[in-house]
Amino acid sequence: MLRIRPSALLPFLIAPLLLAQQPTPPIAADLAERIRAEGIDHSQAMRLLRDLTGKIGHRLTGSDNFTAASAWAAAEFQAMGVPSVTMEKWSDWKLAWNRGGWRGRVLSPIDLELYVATEAWTAGSDGPQVGVIVKVPEEVADITHKSVGGKWLYFSKRPGKEVRQACEASGMLGWVYRAGDPDKTFPNRVRVFGDHRTAMRPLADVPTLPEIAVRADQADQIAALLDENKVVTASFEIDNRFRDGGIPLYNVIAEIPGSELPEQVVIVCGHLDSWHQAQGTTDNGTGATSTMEVARILMAVGAKPKRTIRFCLWGGEEQGLLGSIAYVQRHRTEMERVSAVFNHDTGTNWAQALSVTAAQHEQLAPVFDIVTRLLTPPERGYDGDVFTLNKVDSIGGGMGGSDHASFLAAGVPAWSWSLKGRSNYFQHTWHTQWDTIDVAVEAYQRHTATVVALAALGTANLESLLDRQNINTGRRTGQSTAFAAAWFEAEMDGFKFTSVKAEGRAARLGVQKDDVLIKVDGREVESLRQIFQFARETEGDLVKFTFRRGELTFESALKKDDLPPRRGG
């Protein structure tokens, strides 16, 4: 009879227990590999981006192009087989505004084809208009029909209100000005924005004269000719058009319902709108189409997430996170059931990092272990980690930046991906004439969509919702307030400084708590957006600021190169 010592059985008794205690991976190994193969080897990310930027182009909120982009995205989601697709209206604006072609040319005394642009919600020229360019008169008394009537008026520094009104009442053709934002690295850079509040006015109250930005180097040529008292004749044709009758504005929402906890949600998102100068490729066609590609990947592999994965394409981000804020407000009772928001903005570089709290790190580590195990860096010669999950004391940013901030303000764990790569987003493509399809990096787009697909499915399959401790919601403010605060490295309530960071830009300017900003470059600021506009238009290397402290005022200055670009989606 064979005798077996009890101790010899221990390995056989313990092994099943150890196996039973192993946590279930958030994504099964074979499914994770299929996601990798679908996202990297069979990617549709660039096809979607080319269609969006090529067939539709720029997508200004409140334009017919934005409406077309919303319908296109909804149709693409449906073609992917995503079970639920809706266009959720978040506002109606009184007027639509569309841009067509912009053309400008100096006819004499030299022949010079011009690069021109206009702010959004500005008037067109009603066909080509030929006239002499003259400098804006300095005094109202010098403004007559003879001095400005039938002429283009040039300025490098925006004239005051009284001068503008007098000129516009005297039969001028329109305004021509030196475009802002050139710098030493990109001397031909042009950035134009616009005031969407114009779209809320009656049609009878909108601007009627074009305001035309000319690329800085060419504007300097015009200014030099005027300084030499040459007669400068030019032709401009600006095809900007308002349309009455209102325009509805949408967020596009698609979702794969959860198989076990459908009322709990993981959100993948990016903003669909863009500014109007170029194609809106990196801001934010890359983020909008990566969101769509994540949906396609997960549908293609037959993923069945435990929680619902919702794909959101926002409108109105560029005007102050309007679409995502409206969504959070409308769905405020659902926010406690949103586990995470993964937002893709700020360009074509690849998703390489996320900063999370310690508790969230423990939850998310198994998800991103899959990412690091399956994927390799999309950049040849890169020898760093393919992905880094950083630990931080708290996550925040609920006051501005991009659409994840709308959710952070409601206490929801939300992030915009930390991106790495060779694309120079903030200096080169962000809101410039160069934001075109040729700047997108296909390998990065494939990689990012695959990372986000694994992250979204893995997070949806976790045992519990992500931890909500140590989320700094901030005080929900407009995007311009958040940018101004970051710009000055201080906290602000309008133009008033409520706290000043030691050694920050405001501190270097001599600003103290309760000081108030009143002028930039000697011009009174009436809106926060003008801070950035006036700073861009400043001539020379210094930007001068004027502050009020009690009954006193004082001036200080910073080098232009010390000021960051006005960032955002």
Coordinates of C-alpha atoms in Angstrom, one line a residue:
M1 CA 0.0 0.0 0.0
L2 CA 1.4 3.4 -1.1
R3 CA 1.7 5.9 1.7
I4 CA 1.7 9.6 0.8
R5 CA 2.9 12.1 3.4
P6 CA 0.3 14.9 4.0
S7 CA 3.0 17.5 3.4
A8 CA 3.6 16.2 -0.1
L9 CA 0.0 17.1 -1.0
L10 CA 0.4 20.7 0.0
P11 CA 1.6 22.0 -3.4
F12 CA -1.4 20.3 -5.1
L13 CA -3.8 21.8 -2.5
I14 CA -2.3 25.3 -2.5
A15 CA -2.0 25.7 -6.3
P16 CA -5.7 25.8 -7.0
L17 CA -6.1 28.4 -4.2
L18 CA -3.4 30.6 -5.6
L19 CA -4.9 30.4 -9.1
A20 CA -8.3 31.3 -7.6
Q21 CA -6.8 34.4 -6.0
Q22 CA -5.2 35.7 -9.2
P23 CA -7.2 38.8 -10.3
T24 CA -9.1 38.6 -13.6
P25 CA -7.3 40.8 -16.1
P26 CA -9.4 43.7 -17.3
I27 CA -9.1 42.5 -20.9
A28 CA -8.6 38.9 -21.9
A29 CA -5.2 38.3 -23.5
D30 CA -6.7 37.2 -26.9
L31 CA -9.1 40.1 -27.0
A32 CA -6.3 42.6 -26.2
E33 CA -4.2 41.2 -29.0
R34 CA -7.1 41.5 -31.5
I35 CA -7.5 45.2 -30.4
R36 CA -3.8 45.7 -31.0
A37 CA -4.0 44.1 -34.4
E38 CA -7.1 46.0 -35.4
G39 CA -5.7 49.3 -34.2
I40 CA -2.2 49.1 -35.6
D41 CA -2.5 46.7 -38.6
H42 CA -5.9 47.6 -39.9
S43 CA -6.3 51.2 -38.8
Q44 CA -8.8 53.5 -40.3
A45 CA -7.6 56.5 -38.2
M46 CA -6.1 58.4 -41.2
R47 CA -8.9 57.6 -43.5
L48 CA -11.3 59.2 -41.0
L49 CA -9.0 62.2 -40.6
R50 CA -8.6 62.7 -44.3
D51 CA -12.3 62.6 -44.9
L52 CA -13.1 65.0 -42.1
T53 CA -10.4 67.6 -43.1
G54 CA -10.7 67.1 -46.8
K55 CA -14.4 66.5 -47.5
I56 CA -15.6 69.0 -44.8
G57 CA -12.6 71.1 -43.8
H58 CA -12.7 73.7 -41.1
R59 CA -15.5 73.3 -38.6
L60 CA -16.2 76.6 -36.9
T61 CA -19.0 76.3 -34.3
G62 CA -22.1 78.0 -35.8
S63 CA -21.1 77.3 -39.4
D64 CA -22.7 75.0 -41.9
N65 CA -19.4 73.1 -42.0
F66 CA -19.8 72.2 -38.3
T67 CA -23.4 71.0 -39.0
A68 CA -22.1 68.9 -41.9
A69 CA -19.3 67.5 -39.7
S70 CA -21.8 66.5 -37.0
A71 CA -23.9 64.6 -39.5
W72 CA -20.9 63.0 -41.1
A73 CA -19.6 61.7 -37.7
A74 CA -23.0 60.4 -36.8
A75 CA -23.2 58.5 -40.1
E76 CA -19.7 57.1 -39.6
F77 CA -20.6 55.8 -36.1
Q78 CA -23.7 54.1 -37.6
A79 CA -21.7 52.5 -40.4
M80 CA -19.4 51.1 -37.7
G81 CA -22.4 49.4 -36.2
V82 CA -22.3 51.3 -32.9
P83 CA -25.7 50.4 -31.3
S84 CA -26.7 53.9 -30.2
V85 CA -25.9 57.2 -32.0
T86 CA -27.5 60.5 -31.4
M87 CA -27.0 64.2 -32.2
E88 CA -27.7 66.0 -29.0
K89 CA -28.5 69.7 -29.4
W90 CA -26.9 72.0 -26.8
S91 CA -27.8 75.4 -28.2
D92 CA -29.3 77.4 -31.1
W93 CA -27.6 80.5 -32.3
K94 CA -29.5 83.3 -34.1
L95 CA -27.1 83.6 -37.0
A96 CA -25.0 81.1 -39.0
W97 CA -21.6 82.4 -40.3
N98 CA -19.6 80.8 -43.1
R99 CA -16.3 81.8 -44.7
G100 CA -15.4 81.2 -48.3
G101 CA -12.3 82.3 -50.2
W102 CA -10.0 85.1 -49.0
R103 CA -7.9 86.9 -51.6
G104 CA -5.7 90.0 -51.4
R105 CA -3.2 91.6 -53.7
V106 CA -1.2 94.8 -53.9
L107 CA -1.6 96.1 -57.5
S108 CA 0.8 99.1 -57.3
P109 CA 3.4 100.4 -56.9
I110 CA 4.5 96.8 -56.6
D111 CA 2.7 93.5 -57.5
L112 CA 2.4 91.4 -54.4
E113 CA 0.0 88.5 -53.7
L114 CA -1.0 88.7 -50.1
Y115 CA -1.7 86.0 -47.5
V116 CA -4.9 87.3 -45.8
A117 CA -7.3 86.0 -43.1
T118 CA -10.1 87.4 -41.0
E119 CA -11.5 86.8 -37.6
A120 CA -14.7 84.7 -37.4
W121 CA -18.0 86.5 -37.4
T122 CA -16.6 89.5 -39.4
A123 CA -18.1 90.9 -42.6
G124 CA -17.2 90.1 -46.1
S125 CA -16.3 92.5 -48.9
D126 CA -19.3 91.9 -51.2
G127 CA -17.1 90.8 -54.1
P128 CA -13.6 92.1 -55.1
Q129 CA -13.0 95.7 -54.0
V130 CA -10.1 97.8 -55.4
G131 CA -9.0 100.9 -53.6
V132 CA -6.0 102.9 -52.2
I133 CA -4.6 101.9 -48.9
V134 CA -4.0 104.7 -46.4
K135 CA -3.0 104.9 -42.8
V136 CA -5.8 105.4 -40.3
P137 CA -6.0 109.1 -39.3
E138 CA -4.9 109.7 -35.8
E139 CA -7.6 112.3 -35.0
V140 CA -11.3 112.3 -35.5
A141 CA -11.1 115.8 -36.9
D142 CA -8.9 114.5 -39.8
I143 CA -11.6 111.9 -40.9
T144 CA -13.7 113.0 -43.8
H145 CA -15.2 111.2 -46.8
K146 CA -12.4 112.7 -48.9
S147 CA -9.7 111.3 -46.6
V148 CA -11.1 107.8 -46.1
G149 CA -14.0 107.3 -48.4
G150 CA -13.5 104.4 -50.9
K151 CA -10.2 103.5 -49.3
W152 CA -8.7 100.7 -47.3
L153 CA -7.5 101.8 -43.9
Y154 CA -4.3 100.2 -42.6
F155 CA -3.2 99.9 -38.9
S156 CA -0.7 98.0 -37.0
K157 CA -2.2 99.0 -33.6
R158 CA -6.0 98.9 -33.4
P159 CA -7.5 102.4 -33.3
G160 CA -9.7 103.7 -30.6
K161 CA -13.5 103.4 -30.7
E162 CA -14.2 107.1 -31.7
V163 CA -11.7 106.9 -34.6
R164 CA -13.2 103.6 -35.8
Q165 CA -16.7 104.9 -35.7
A166 CA -15.8 108.1 -37.6
C167 CA -14.0 106.1 -40.2
E168 CA -16.8 103.6 -40.7
A169 CA -19.3 106.4 -41.1
S170 CA -17.2 108.1 -43.8
G171 CA -17.5 105.5 -46.6
M172 CA -14.3 103.5 -46.1
L173 CA -14.0 100.1 -47.9
G174 CA -12.6 98.2 -44.8
W175 CA -9.8 97.7 -42.4
V176 CA -6.4 96.1 -43.2
Y177 CA -4.1 95.3 -40.3
R178 CA -0.8 93.5 -39.5
A179 CA -1.6 89.9 -38.4
G180 CA -0.7 89.0 -34.9
D181 CA 1.5 86.2 -33.5
P182 CA 4.7 86.1 -35.7
D183 CA 7.8 85.2 -33.8
K184 CA 11.5 84.5 -34.5
T185 CA 10.9 80.8 -35.2
F186 CA 7.7 81.2 -37.2
P187 CA 7.8 84.8 -38.6
N188 CA 5.0 84.2 -41.1
R189 CA 2.6 82.7 -38.5
V190 CA -1.0 84.0 -38.5
R191 CA -3.6 83.2 -35.9
V192 CA -7.2 84.5 -36.0
F193 CA -10.0 83.8 -33.6
G194 CA -13.4 85.6 -33.3
D195 CA -16.2 86.7 -31.0
H196 CA -19.1 84.2 -31.1
R197 CA -21.4 86.6 -29.4
T198 CA -21.9 88.3 -32.7
A199 CA -23.9 85.2 -33.8
M200 CA -26.5 86.1 -31.1
R201 CA -27.3 89.5 -32.6
P202 CA -30.0 90.4 -35.0
L203 CA -28.8 90.4 -38.6
A204 CA -29.2 94.1 -38.8
D205 CA -26.6 94.6 -36.0
V206 CA -23.7 92.6 -37.4
P207 CA -20.5 94.2 -38.8
T208 CA -20.8 95.4 -42.4
L209 CA -17.1 96.2 -43.2
P210 CA -14.4 93.6 -43.6
E211 CA -11.4 93.5 -41.2
I212 CA -8.5 91.8 -43.0
A213 CA -5.3 90.5 -41.4
V214 CA -2.3 90.5 -43.6
R215 CA 0.7 88.3 -42.9
A216 CA 3.2 90.3 -40.8
D217 CA 6.1 90.4 -43.3
Q218 CA 3.8 91.5 -46.1
A219 CA 2.0 94.1 -43.9
D220 CA 5.4 95.5 -43.1
Q221 CA 6.0 95.9 -46.8
I222 CA 2.8 97.8 -47.1
A223 CA 3.6 100.0 -44.1
A224 CA 7.1 100.8 -45.6
L225 CA 5.5 101.9 -48.8
L226 CA 3.0 104.1 -46.9
D227 CA 5.9 105.6 -44.9
E228 CA 7.6 106.5 -48.2
N229 CA 4.3 108.3 -49.2
K230 CA 3.8 105.9 -52.1
V231 CA 0.2 105.5 -53.5
V232 CA -0.6 101.9 -52.6
T233 CA -3.5 100.3 -54.5
A234 CA -4.8 96.9 -53.6
S235 CA -7.7 94.5 -54.3
F236 CA -9.4 92.4 -51.6
E237 CA -12.1 89.9 -51.9
I238 CA -13.4 88.4 -48.6
D239 CA -16.2 85.9 -48.9
N240 CA -17.6 85.9 -45.4
R241 CA -21.4 85.5 -45.1
F242 CA -23.9 85.7 -42.3
R243 CA -27.2 83.7 -42.7
D244 CA -30.3 84.5 -40.7
G245 CA -32.8 82.0 -39.4
G246 CA -30.8 80.3 -36.7
I247 CA -28.4 77.3 -36.6
P248 CA -28.7 74.4 -34.2
L249 CA -25.5 73.2 -32.5
Y250 CA -24.9 69.5 -31.6
N251 CA -22.7 67.1 -29.6
V252 CA -22.5 63.8 -31.4
I253 CA -22.9 60.9 -28.9
A254 CA -22.5 57.2 -29.6
E255 CA -22.2 54.3 -27.2
I256 CA -21.6 50.7 -26.8
P257 CA -23.9 49.6 -23.9
G258 CA -22.5 47.8 -20.9
S259 CA -23.2 44.1 -20.6
E260 CA -23.4 44.1 -16.7
L261 CA -23.5 47.7 -15.5
P262 CA -24.9 49.7 -18.4
E263 CA -25.8 52.7 -16.2
Q264 CA -22.1 53.2 -15.4
V265 CA -20.1 54.9 -18.1
V266 CA -16.6 55.4 -19.4
I267 CA -16.4 58.4 -21.8
V268 CA -13.9 58.7 -24.7
C269 CA -14.1 62.2 -26.3
G270 CA -12.6 65.0 -28.3
H271 CA -14.0 68.2 -29.8
L272 CA -15.2 68.2 -33.3
D273 CA -15.2 72.0 -33.9
S274 CA -12.2 74.0 -35.0
W275 CA -11.3 77.5 -35.9
H276 CA -11.8 78.5 -39.5
Q277 CA -8.5 79.5 -41.0
A278 CA -7.2 76.1 -42.1
Q279 CA -8.5 72.5 -42.0
G280 CA -8.5 72.0 -38.2
T281 CA -6.3 68.9 -38.5
T282 CA -4.5 68.9 -35.2
D283 CA -7.1 71.0 -33.4
N284 CA -8.9 68.9 -33.2
G285 CA -9.5 66.6 -36.1
T286 CA -6.9 64.3 -34.7
G287 CA -8.7 64.0 -31.4
A288 CA -12.2 63.7 -32.9
T289 CA -11.2 61.0 -35.4
S290 CA -9.2 59.0 -32.8
T291 CA -12.4 58.9 -30.7
M292 CA -14.2 57.6 -33.7
E293 CA -11.5 55.1 -34.4
V294 CA -11.7 53.7 -30.9
A295 CA -15.3 53.0 -31.4
R296 CA -14.6 51.3 -34.7
I297 CA -11.8 49.1 -33.2
L298 CA -14.0 48.0 -30.3
M299 CA -16.9 47.2 -32.6
A300 CA -14.6 45.3 -35.0
V301 CA -13.3 43.0 -32.3
G302 CA -16.7 42.4 -30.8
A303 CA -15.9 43.9 -27.4
K304 CA -18.5 43.5 -24.7
P305 CA -17.6 46.0 -22.0
K306 CA -19.0 45.5 -18.5
R307 CA -19.8 49.2 -18.3
T308 CA -21.1 51.4 -21.1
I309 CA -18.4 53.1 -23.3
R310 CA -19.7 56.5 -24.6
F311 CA -18.0 58.3 -27.4
C312 CA -18.6 62.1 -27.4
L313 CA -17.6 64.7 -30.0
W314 CA -18.1 68.1 -28.6
G315 CA -19.0 71.4 -30.2
G316 CA -18.1 74.9 -29.1
E317 CA -14.8 73.9 -27.3
E318 CA -13.0 76.8 -28.9
Q319 CA -15.5 79.3 -27.6
G320 CA -15.2 78.1 -24.0
L321 CA -16.0 74.4 -23.7
L322 CA -19.6 75.2 -24.5
G323 CA -20.8 71.8 -25.7
S324 CA -19.2 69.8 -22.9
I325 CA -20.3 72.2 -20.2
A326 CA -23.9 72.0 -21.6
Y327 CA -23.6 68.2 -21.6
V328 CA -22.5 68.0 -17.9
Q329 CA -25.2 70.4 -16.9
R330 CA -27.9 68.4 -18.7
H331 CA -26.7 65.1 -17.4
R332 CA -25.6 66.3 -14.0
T333 CA -27.5 63.6 -12.2
E334 CA -25.5 61.0 -14.1
M335 CA -22.1 62.3 -13.3
E336 CA -21.7 60.1 -10.2
R337 CA -21.9 57.1 -12.4
V338 CA -19.2 58.3 -14.9
S339 CA -16.1 56.3 -14.0
A340 CA -13.6 58.1 -16.2
V341 CA -13.3 60.6 -19.1
F342 CA -10.4 60.2 -21.6
N343 CA -10.2 63.4 -23.7
H344 CA -7.9 63.7 -26.8
D345 CA -6.9 67.2 -27.7
T346 CA -3.6 69.1 -28.5
G347 CA -2.5 67.5 -31.6
T348 CA -1.1 64.5 -33.5
N349 CA 1.6 63.4 -31.0
W350 CA 1.1 60.0 -29.4
A351 CA -0.5 59.2 -26.1
Q352 CA 2.4 58.4 -23.8
A353 CA 1.4 59.3 -20.2
L354 CA -1.4 59.9 -17.8
S355 CA -1.1 61.4 -14.3
V356 CA -3.4 59.8 -11.7
T357 CA -3.8 59.7 -7.9
A358 CA -2.3 56.8 -5.9
A359 CA -5.7 55.1 -5.5
Q360 CA -6.4 55.5 -9.2
H361 CA -3.0 54.2 -10.0
E362 CA -3.7 51.0 -8.1
Q363 CA -6.9 50.5 -10.1
L364 CA -5.5 51.5 -13.5
A365 CA -2.1 49.8 -13.4
P366 CA -3.5 46.4 -14.7
V367 CA -5.1 48.3 -17.6
F368 CA -1.9 50.1 -18.7
D369 CA 0.2 47.0 -18.1
I370 CA -1.6 45.6 -21.1
V371 CA -0.7 48.7 -23.1
T372 CA 3.0 48.4 -22.2
R373 CA 3.0 44.7 -22.9
L374 CA 1.4 44.8 -26.3
L375 CA 2.6 48.1 -27.9
T376 CA 5.9 49.5 -29.0
P377 CA 6.7 53.2 -29.4
P378 CA 5.6 54.6 -32.7
E379 CA 8.8 56.6 -33.1
R380 CA 11.9 55.0 -34.5
G381 CA 14.9 55.3 -32.2
Y382 CA 12.8 56.2 -29.1
D383 CA 14.1 54.2 -26.2
G384 CA 11.8 55.4 -23.4
D385 CA 8.7 53.7 -21.9
V386 CA 5.9 53.3 -24.4
F387 CA 3.5 54.5 -21.7
T388 CA 4.0 56.0 -18.2
L389 CA 1.3 56.0 -15.5
N390 CA 2.4 58.8 -13.2
K391 CA 1.3 59.2 -9.5
V392 CA 0.3 62.6 -8.3
D393 CA -1.3 63.9 -5.1
S394 CA -4.4 65.2 -6.9
I395 CA -5.8 65.7 -10.4
G396 CA -7.3 69.0 -11.4
G397 CA -7.9 71.5 -14.1
G398 CA -11.6 72.1 -13.8
M399 CA -11.3 75.8 -14.8
G400 CA -10.3 75.5 -18.4
G401 CA -8.0 74.0 -21.0
S402 CA -10.1 71.4 -22.9
D403 CA -13.3 69.5 -22.5
H404 CA -12.2 67.1 -19.7
A405 CA -12.2 70.2 -17.5
S406 CA -16.0 70.3 -17.7
F407 CA -16.1 66.9 -16.0
L408 CA -13.4 67.7 -13.5
A409 CA -15.5 70.6 -12.3
A410 CA -18.2 68.1 -11.5
G411 CA -15.9 65.9 -9.6
V412 CA -15.5 63.2 -12.3
P413 CA -12.0 61.6 -12.9
A414 CA -11.0 63.1 -16.3
W415 CA -7.9 63.6 -18.3
S416 CA -6.4 64.9 -21.5
W417 CA -3.6 62.6 -22.6
S418 CA 0.0 63.6 -22.2
L419 CA 1.4 63.4 -25.7
K420 CA 4.9 62.9 -27.0
G421 CA 6.4 63.2 -30.4
R422 CA 8.1 65.4 -33.1
S423 CA 5.0 67.5 -33.9
N424 CA 5.4 71.1 -32.7
Y425 CA 1.7 71.7 -31.8
F426 CA 1.6 74.9 -29.8
Q427 CA 4.1 76.9 -31.8
H428 CA 3.5 75.5 -35.3
T429 CA 0.0 74.2 -36.0
W430 CA -2.2 75.4 -33.1
H431 CA -4.8 77.8 -34.7
T432 CA -2.5 78.7 -37.6
Q433 CA -2.7 78.6 -41.4
W434 CA -0.5 75.4 -41.2
D435 CA -3.1 73.2 -39.4
T436 CA -3.6 71.0 -42.5
I437 CA -3.7 67.3 -43.2
D438 CA 0.0 67.1 -44.1
V439 CA 1.1 67.7 -40.5
A440 CA -0.7 64.6 -39.1
V441 CA 1.5 61.7 -38.3
E442 CA -0.2 58.4 -39.3
A443 CA 1.9 56.1 -37.0
Y444 CA 1.0 58.4 -34.0
Q445 CA -2.7 58.3 -34.9
R446 CA -2.8 54.5 -35.1
H447 CA -0.9 54.2 -31.8
T448 CA -3.0 56.7 -29.9
A449 CA -6.3 55.2 -30.9
T450 CA -5.1 51.7 -29.9
V451 CA -3.9 53.0 -26.5
V452 CA -7.3 54.7 -25.9
A453 CA -9.2 51.6 -27.0
L454 CA -7.3 49.4 -24.5
A455 CA -7.7 52.1 -21.8
A456 CA -11.4 52.6 -22.3
L457 CA -12.3 48.9 -22.4
G458 CA -10.0 48.0 -19.5
T459 CA -11.4 50.8 -17.3
A460 CA -15.0 49.8 -18.2
N461 CA -14.2 46.2 -17.1
L462 CA -12.7 47.1 -13.7
E463 CA -14.3 45.8 -10.5
S464 CA -15.4 49.3 -9.4
L465 CA -15.7 52.9 -10.5
L466 CA -12.4 54.9 -10.3
D467 CA -11.6 56.5 -7.0
R468 CA -12.9 60.1 -6.7
Q469 CA -10.8 61.4 -3.9
N470 CA -8.3 64.2 -4.4
I471 CA -10.0 65.7 -7.5
N472 CA -9.5 69.4 -7.5
T473 CA -12.7 70.6 -9.1
G474 CA -11.6 74.3 -9.2
R475 CA -14.1 77.1 -9.7
R476 CA -15.8 76.7 -13.0
T477 CA -14.9 79.8 -15.0
G478 CA -14.7 80.7 -18.7
Q479 CA -11.8 79.4 -20.8
S480 CA -10.3 82.9 -21.1
T481 CA -10.2 83.3 -17.3
A482 CA -8.4 80.0 -17.0
F483 CA -5.9 80.9 -19.7
A484 CA -5.3 84.3 -18.2
A485 CA -4.6 82.8 -14.8
A486 CA -2.2 80.3 -16.4
W487 CA -0.6 83.1 -18.4
F488 CA 0.1 85.2 -15.4
E489 CA 0.7 82.3 -13.1
A490 CA -1.8 83.7 -10.6
E491 CA -5.5 83.3 -9.7
M492 CA -7.9 85.9 -11.1
D493 CA -11.4 87.0 -10.7
G494 CA -11.9 88.8 -14.0
F495 CA -9.1 91.4 -14.2
K496 CA -8.5 91.3 -10.4
F497 CA -5.6 89.1 -9.0
T498 CA -6.8 87.1 -6.1
S499 CA -3.5 85.4 -5.4
V500 CA 0.0 85.5 -7.0
K501 CA 2.4 82.6 -7.4
A502 CA 5.8 83.3 -6.0
E503 CA 8.3 83.8 -8.8
G504 CA 5.5 83.5 -11.4
R505 CA 5.0 86.0 -14.2
A506 CA 2.6 88.2 -12.3
A507 CA 5.0 88.3 -9.4
R508 CA 7.9 89.3 -11.8
L509 CA 5.7 92.1 -13.0
G510 CA 5.4 93.3 -9.4
V511 CA 1.7 92.4 -9.1
Q512 CA 0.3 91.8 -5.6
K513 CA -3.0 90.3 -4.4
D514 CA -6.0 92.6 -5.2
D515 CA -4.2 94.5 -8.0
V516 CA -6.2 94.9 -11.2
L517 CA -5.1 94.7 -14.8
I518 CA -6.4 97.7 -16.7
K519 CA -4.2 98.0 -19.9
V520 CA -2.1 96.0 -22.2
D521 CA 0.3 97.8 -24.6
G522 CA -1.4 101.1 -23.4
R523 CA -4.8 99.9 -24.5
E524 CA -7.7 99.4 -22.1
V525 CA -8.8 95.8 -21.8
E526 CA -12.6 95.2 -21.8
S527 CA -12.5 91.4 -22.2
L528 CA -10.0 88.8 -21.1
R529 CA -9.5 87.7 -24.7
Q530 CA -8.1 91.2 -25.5
I531 CA -5.2 90.4 -23.2
F532 CA -3.9 87.9 -25.6
Q533 CA -4.9 89.9 -28.7
F534 CA -3.2 93.1 -27.6
A535 CA -0.1 91.3 -26.5
R536 CA 0.2 89.6 -29.9
E537 CA -0.2 93.0 -31.6
T538 CA 2.5 94.7 -29.5
E539 CA 5.4 96.0 -31.6
G540 CA 8.9 95.2 -30.4
D541 CA 10.2 92.6 -27.9
L542 CA 8.4 93.9 -24.7
V543 CA 4.7 93.8 -23.7
K544 CA 3.8 96.6 -21.3
F545 CA 1.0 96.1 -18.7
T546 CA -0.7 98.7 -16.6
F547 CA -2.2 97.8 -13.2
R548 CA -4.3 99.6 -10.6
R549 CA -3.5 99.3 -6.9
G550 CA -6.0 101.1 -4.8
E551 CA -5.9 104.7 -6.1
L552 CA -2.6 104.3 -7.8
T553 CA -1.5 102.9 -11.2
F554 CA 1.8 101.4 -12.2
E555 CA 3.4 99.9 -15.3
S556 CA 5.6 96.9 -15.9
A557 CA 6.7 94.8 -18.8
L558 CA 7.8 91.3 -19.8
K559 CA 9.6 90.1 -22.9
K560 CA 7.3 88.6 -25.5
D561 CA 9.4 85.4 -25.5
D562 CA 8.7 85.0 -21.8
L563 CA 4.9 84.8 -22.4
P564 CA 3.4 81.4 -23.3
P565 CA 1.1 81.0 -26.3
R566 CA -2.6 81.2 -25.5
R567 CA -3.3 77.4 -25.3
G568 CA -6.4 75.4 -25.6
G569 CA -8.1 73.1 -27.8

